[in-house]
XYZ file of N, CA and C in Angstrom:
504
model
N -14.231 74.595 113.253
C -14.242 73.442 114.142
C -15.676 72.952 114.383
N -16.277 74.137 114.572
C -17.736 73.367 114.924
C -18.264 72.579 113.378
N -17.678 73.297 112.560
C -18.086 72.450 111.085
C -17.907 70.921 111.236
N -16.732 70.872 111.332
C -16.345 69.254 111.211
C -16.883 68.595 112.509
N -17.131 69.074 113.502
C -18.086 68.689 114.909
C -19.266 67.969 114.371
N -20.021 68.717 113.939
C -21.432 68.971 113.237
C -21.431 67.722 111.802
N -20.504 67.992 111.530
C -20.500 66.429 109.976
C -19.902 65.411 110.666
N -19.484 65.516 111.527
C -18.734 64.052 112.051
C -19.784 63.358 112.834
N -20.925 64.179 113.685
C -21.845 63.923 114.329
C -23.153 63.616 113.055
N -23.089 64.322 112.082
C -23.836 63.989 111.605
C -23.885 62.572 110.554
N -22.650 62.016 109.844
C -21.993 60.925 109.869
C -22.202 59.899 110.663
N -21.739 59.928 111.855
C -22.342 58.867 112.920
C -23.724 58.808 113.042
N -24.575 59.458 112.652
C -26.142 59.080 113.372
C -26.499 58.457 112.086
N -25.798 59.169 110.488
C -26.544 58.417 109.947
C -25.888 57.143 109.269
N -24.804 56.741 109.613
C -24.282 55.680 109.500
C -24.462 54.793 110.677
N -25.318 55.057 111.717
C -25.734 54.066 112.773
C -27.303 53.576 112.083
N -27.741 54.335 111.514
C -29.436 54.046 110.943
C -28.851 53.126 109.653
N -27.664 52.916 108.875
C -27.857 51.923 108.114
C -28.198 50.667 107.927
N -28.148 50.528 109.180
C -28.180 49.359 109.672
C -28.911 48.623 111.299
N -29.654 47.737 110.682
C -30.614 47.719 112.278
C -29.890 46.423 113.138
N -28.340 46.331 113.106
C -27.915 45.344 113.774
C -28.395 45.450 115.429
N -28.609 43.981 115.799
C -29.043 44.000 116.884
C -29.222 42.301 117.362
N -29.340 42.009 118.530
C -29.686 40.744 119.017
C -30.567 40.586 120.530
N -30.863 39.461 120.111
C -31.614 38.933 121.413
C -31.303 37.684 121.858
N -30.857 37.227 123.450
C -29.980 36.757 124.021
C -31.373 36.529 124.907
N -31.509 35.244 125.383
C -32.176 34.650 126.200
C -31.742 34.876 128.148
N -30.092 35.051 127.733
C -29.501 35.517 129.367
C -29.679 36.572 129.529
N -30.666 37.139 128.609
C -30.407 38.648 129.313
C -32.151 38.998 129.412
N -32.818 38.193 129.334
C -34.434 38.106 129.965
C -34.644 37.426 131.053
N -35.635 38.375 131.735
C -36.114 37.613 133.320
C -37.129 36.054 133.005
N -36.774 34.981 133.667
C -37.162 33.650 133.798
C -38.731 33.982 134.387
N -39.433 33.569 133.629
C -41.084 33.303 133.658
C -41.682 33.171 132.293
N -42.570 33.564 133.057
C -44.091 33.564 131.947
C -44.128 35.132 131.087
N -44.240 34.889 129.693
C -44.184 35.749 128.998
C -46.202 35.927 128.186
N -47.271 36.179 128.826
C -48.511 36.436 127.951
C -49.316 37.556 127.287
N -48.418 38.407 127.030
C -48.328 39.526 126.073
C -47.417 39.973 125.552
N -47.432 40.566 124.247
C -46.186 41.357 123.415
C -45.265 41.845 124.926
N -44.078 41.251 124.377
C -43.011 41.973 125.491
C -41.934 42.755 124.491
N -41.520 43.756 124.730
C -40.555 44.610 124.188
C -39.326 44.547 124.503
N -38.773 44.410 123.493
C -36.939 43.839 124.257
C -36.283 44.894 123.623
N -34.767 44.940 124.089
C -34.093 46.313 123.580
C -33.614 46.079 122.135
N -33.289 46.866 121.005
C -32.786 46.659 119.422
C -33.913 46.452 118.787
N -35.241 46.565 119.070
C -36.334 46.516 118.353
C -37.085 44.885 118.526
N -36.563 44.558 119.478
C -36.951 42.595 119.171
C -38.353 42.866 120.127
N -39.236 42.257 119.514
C -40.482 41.839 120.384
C -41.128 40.494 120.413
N -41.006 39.868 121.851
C -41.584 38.508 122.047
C -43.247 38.516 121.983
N -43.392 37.591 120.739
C -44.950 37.937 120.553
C -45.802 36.594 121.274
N -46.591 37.117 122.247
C -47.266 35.996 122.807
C -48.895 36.324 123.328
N -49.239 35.555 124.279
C -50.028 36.061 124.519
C -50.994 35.086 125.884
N -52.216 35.140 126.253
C -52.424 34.745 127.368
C -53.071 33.088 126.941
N -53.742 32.836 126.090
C -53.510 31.630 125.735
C -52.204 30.944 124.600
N -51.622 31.735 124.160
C -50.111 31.099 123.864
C -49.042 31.844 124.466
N -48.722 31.797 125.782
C -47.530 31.776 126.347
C -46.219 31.757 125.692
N -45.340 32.175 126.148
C -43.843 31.681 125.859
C -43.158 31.971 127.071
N -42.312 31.283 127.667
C -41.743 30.863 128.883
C -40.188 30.899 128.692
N -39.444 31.835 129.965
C -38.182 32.027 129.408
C -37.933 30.907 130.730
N -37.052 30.051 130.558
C -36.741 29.123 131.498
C -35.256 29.392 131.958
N -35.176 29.194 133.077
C -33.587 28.998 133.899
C -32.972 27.414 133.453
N -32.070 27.547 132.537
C -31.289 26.090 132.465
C -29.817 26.180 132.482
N -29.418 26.670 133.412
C -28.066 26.745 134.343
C -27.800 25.532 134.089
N -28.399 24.599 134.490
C -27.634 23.142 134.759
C -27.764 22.568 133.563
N -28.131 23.293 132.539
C -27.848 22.284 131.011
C -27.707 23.570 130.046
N -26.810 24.229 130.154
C -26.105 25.548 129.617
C -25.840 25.024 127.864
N -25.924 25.655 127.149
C -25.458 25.643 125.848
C -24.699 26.336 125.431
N -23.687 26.639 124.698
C -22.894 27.369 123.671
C -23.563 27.866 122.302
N -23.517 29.277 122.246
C -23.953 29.813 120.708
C -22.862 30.961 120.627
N -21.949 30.486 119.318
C -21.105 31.178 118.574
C -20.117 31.540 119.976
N -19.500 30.712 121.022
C -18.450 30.685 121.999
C -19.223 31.415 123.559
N -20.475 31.820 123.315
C -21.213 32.210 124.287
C -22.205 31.606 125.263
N -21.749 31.595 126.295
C -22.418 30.201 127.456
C -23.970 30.638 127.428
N -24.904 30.540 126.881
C -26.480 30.337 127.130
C -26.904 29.751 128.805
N -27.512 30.348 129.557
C -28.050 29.544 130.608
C -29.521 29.702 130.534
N -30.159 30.613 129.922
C -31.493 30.465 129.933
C -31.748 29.928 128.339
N -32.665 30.128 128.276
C -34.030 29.928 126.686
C -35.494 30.712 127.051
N -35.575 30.809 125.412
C -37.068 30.887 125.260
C -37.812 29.562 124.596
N -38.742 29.514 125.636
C -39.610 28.228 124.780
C -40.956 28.937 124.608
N -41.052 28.446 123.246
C -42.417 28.584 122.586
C -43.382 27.965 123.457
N -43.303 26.624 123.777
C -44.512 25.890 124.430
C -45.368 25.570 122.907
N -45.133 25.169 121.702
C -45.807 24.775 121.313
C -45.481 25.485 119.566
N -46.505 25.272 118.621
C -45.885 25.849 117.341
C -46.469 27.169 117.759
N -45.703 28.249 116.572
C -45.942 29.488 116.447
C -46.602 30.070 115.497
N -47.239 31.504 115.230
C -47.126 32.129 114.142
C -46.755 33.554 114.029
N -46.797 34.390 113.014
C -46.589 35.829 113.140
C -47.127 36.223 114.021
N -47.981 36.297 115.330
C -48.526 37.022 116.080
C -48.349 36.146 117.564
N -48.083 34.878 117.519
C -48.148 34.495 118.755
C -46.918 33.374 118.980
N -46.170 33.421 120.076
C -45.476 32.135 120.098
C -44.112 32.503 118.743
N -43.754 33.606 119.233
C -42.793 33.959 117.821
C -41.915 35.636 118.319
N -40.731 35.928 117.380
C -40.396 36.746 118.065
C -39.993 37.793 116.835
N -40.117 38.754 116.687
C -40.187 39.603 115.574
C -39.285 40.881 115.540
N -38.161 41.186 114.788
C -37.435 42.302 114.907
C -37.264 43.420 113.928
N -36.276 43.704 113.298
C -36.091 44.929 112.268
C -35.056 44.092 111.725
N -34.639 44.202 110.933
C -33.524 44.163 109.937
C -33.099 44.807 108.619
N -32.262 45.035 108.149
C -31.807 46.011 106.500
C -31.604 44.880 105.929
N -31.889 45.414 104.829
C -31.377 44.258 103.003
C -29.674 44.284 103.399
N -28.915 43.167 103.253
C -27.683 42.513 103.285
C -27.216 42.270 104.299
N -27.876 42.484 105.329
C -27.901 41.668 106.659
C -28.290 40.440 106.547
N -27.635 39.620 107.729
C -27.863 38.347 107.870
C -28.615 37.946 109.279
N -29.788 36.800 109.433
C -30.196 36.793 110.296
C -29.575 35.557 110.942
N -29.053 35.254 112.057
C -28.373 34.104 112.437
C -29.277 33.932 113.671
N -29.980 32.555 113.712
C -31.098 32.166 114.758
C -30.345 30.827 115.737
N -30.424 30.842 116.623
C -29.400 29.733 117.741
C -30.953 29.160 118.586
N -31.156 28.241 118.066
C -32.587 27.113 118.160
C -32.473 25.711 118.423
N -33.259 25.340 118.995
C -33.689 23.810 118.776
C -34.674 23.642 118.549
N -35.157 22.254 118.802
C -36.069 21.578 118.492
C -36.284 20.998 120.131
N -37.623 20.892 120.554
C -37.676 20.285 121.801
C -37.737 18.909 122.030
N -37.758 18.171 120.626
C -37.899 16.778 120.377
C -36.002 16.125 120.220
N -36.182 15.063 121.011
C -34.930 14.666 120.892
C -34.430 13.747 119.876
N -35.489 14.021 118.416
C -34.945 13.440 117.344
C -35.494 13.826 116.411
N -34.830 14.388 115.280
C -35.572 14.640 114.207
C -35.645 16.528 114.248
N -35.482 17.180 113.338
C -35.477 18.555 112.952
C -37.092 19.338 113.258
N -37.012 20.263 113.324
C -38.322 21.672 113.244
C -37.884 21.880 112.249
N -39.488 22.681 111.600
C -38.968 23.775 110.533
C -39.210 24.825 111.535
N -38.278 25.992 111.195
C -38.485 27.542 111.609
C -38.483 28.385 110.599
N -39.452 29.293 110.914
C -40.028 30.091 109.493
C -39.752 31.377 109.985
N -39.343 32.132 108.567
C -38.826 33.675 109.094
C -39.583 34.305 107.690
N -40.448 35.199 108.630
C -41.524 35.887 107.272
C -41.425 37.370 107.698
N -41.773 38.155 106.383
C -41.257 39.505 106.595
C -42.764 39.832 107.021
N -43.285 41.528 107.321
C -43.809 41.968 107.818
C -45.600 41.755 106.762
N -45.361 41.331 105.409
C -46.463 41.468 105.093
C -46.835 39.914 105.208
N -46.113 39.098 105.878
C -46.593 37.193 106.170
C -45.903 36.387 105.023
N -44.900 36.714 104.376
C -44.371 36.240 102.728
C -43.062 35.495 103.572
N -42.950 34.404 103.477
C -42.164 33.242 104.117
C -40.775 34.313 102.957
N -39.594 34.187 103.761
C -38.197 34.700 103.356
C -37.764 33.289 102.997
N -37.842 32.323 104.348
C -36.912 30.665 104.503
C -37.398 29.972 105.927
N -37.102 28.923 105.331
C -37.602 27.802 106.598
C -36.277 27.160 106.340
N -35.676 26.969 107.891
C -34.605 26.231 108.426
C -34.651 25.345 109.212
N -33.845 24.418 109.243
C -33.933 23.687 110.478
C -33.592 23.704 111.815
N -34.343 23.380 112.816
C -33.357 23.665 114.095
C -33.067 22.029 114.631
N -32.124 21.572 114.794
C -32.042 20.515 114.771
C -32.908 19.858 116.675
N -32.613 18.741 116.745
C -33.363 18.443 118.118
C -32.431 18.311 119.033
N -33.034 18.960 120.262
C -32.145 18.757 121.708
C -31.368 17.613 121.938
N -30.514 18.067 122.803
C -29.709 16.925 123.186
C -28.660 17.417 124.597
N -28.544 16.615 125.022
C -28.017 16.730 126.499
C -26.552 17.550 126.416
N -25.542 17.229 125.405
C -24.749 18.063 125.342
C -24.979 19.240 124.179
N -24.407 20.162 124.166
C -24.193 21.193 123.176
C -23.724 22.223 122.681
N -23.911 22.455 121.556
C -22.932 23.687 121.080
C -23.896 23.257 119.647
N -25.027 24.837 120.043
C -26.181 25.026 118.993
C -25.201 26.071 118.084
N -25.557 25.639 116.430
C -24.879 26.248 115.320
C -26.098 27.188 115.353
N -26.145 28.230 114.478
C -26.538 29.047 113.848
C -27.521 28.386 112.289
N -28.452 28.955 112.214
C -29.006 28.749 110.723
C -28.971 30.390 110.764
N -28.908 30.335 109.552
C -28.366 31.466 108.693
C -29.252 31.877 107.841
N -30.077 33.113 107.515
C -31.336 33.849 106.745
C -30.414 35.345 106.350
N -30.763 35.446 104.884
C -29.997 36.306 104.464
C -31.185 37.400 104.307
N -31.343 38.500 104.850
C -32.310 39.528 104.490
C -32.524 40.146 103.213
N -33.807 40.096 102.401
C -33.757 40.659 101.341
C -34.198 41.841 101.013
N -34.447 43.021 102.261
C -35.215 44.080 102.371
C -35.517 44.688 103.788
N -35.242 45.882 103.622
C -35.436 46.744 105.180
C -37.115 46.169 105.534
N -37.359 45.954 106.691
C -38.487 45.520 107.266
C -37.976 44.822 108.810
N -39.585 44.401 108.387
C -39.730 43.822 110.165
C -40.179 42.042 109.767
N -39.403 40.947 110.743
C -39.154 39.495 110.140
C -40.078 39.439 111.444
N -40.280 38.332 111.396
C -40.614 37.049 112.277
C -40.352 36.116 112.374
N -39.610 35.279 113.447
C -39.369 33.613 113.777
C -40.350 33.453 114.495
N -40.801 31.944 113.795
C -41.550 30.778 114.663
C -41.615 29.407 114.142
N -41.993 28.449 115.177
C -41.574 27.467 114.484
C -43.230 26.683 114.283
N -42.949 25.736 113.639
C -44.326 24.527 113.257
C -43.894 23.450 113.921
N -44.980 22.292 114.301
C -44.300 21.421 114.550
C -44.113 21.242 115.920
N -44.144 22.141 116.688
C -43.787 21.693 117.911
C -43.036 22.916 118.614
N -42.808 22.719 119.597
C -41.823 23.695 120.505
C -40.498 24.030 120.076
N -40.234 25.046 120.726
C -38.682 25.681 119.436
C -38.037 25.886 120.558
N -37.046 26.192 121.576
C -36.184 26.371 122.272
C -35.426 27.572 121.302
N -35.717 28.667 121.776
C -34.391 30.138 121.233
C -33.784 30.386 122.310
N -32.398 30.784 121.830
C -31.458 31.051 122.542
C -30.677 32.078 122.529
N -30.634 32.472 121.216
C -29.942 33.782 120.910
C -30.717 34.310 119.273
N -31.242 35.717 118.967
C -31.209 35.798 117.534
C -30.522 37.198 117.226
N -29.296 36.747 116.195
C -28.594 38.246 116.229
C -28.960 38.725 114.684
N -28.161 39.823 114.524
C -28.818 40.573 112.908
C -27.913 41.535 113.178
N -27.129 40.805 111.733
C -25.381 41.568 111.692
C -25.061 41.704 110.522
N -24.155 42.581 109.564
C -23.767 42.747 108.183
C -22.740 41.346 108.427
């Protein structure tokens, strides 16, 4: 008995490491000022800093939908990003998918958002399309090509995140 205890336990730990699924949800960060690396739970880290900020805002009264899930806060960049600042960086495995729930802070016209792996080598640039008073933000979709550590940020202007998950 303790045999099969012992492989069943050992089974689960290492079939939980196959995979670095995980997300980051804007409702579930405290509303302020973000000006240093902040550490979030699943490996996600908001990379900022004291002259590039990122600001998690309360927007209760203009709530969004991502994938049937009511959003009341965001993260705003405050401005474009890069790998180190104004950007948010996690783990992911090869055949995972990265699904990013974004805007654009401009009320016309697309961002690019760039997702680069850990040595700065652009994976894909997507669009996040631009705000708008009503909503129900889609997903852009980044297919992982390798265990590592990614980064989102955007060019261009301010990015509004809302949710970033990382799922088989």
């Amino acid at each position: 008995m303790k045999k099969l205890i012992t492989v069943i336990a050992a089974s689960l730990l290492l079939g939980s490491s196959v995979f670095a699924e995980g997300y980051l949800s804007a409702n579930d960060l405290a509303v302020g000022e973000i000006k240093a690396n902040q550490n979030e739970e699943d490996g996600f880290v908001i990379n900022a800093s004291a002259e590039k900020i990122v600001v998690i805002e309360d927007k209760s009264k203009e709530s969004v939908m991502c994938d049937g899930e009511k959003i009341v806060n965001r993260l705003s960049t405050k401005g474009s990003g890069n790998a180190k600042e104004r950007s948010v960086s996690f783990p992911a495995k090869s055949g995972e998918t990265i699904y990013i729930y974004a805007q654009s802070s401009g009320k016309s016209g697309s961002r690019p958002v760039h997702v680069i792996n850990a040595d700065g080598a652009e994976i894909a640039e997507v669009a996040a399309g631009s705000y708008t008073e009503t909503k129900d933000v889609k997903a852009a979709k980044v297919k992982v090509p390798a265990n590592g550590t990614y980064t989102v940020y955007p060019t261009g202007g301010t990015l509004y995140i809302y949710m970033i998950k990382v799922a088989k």
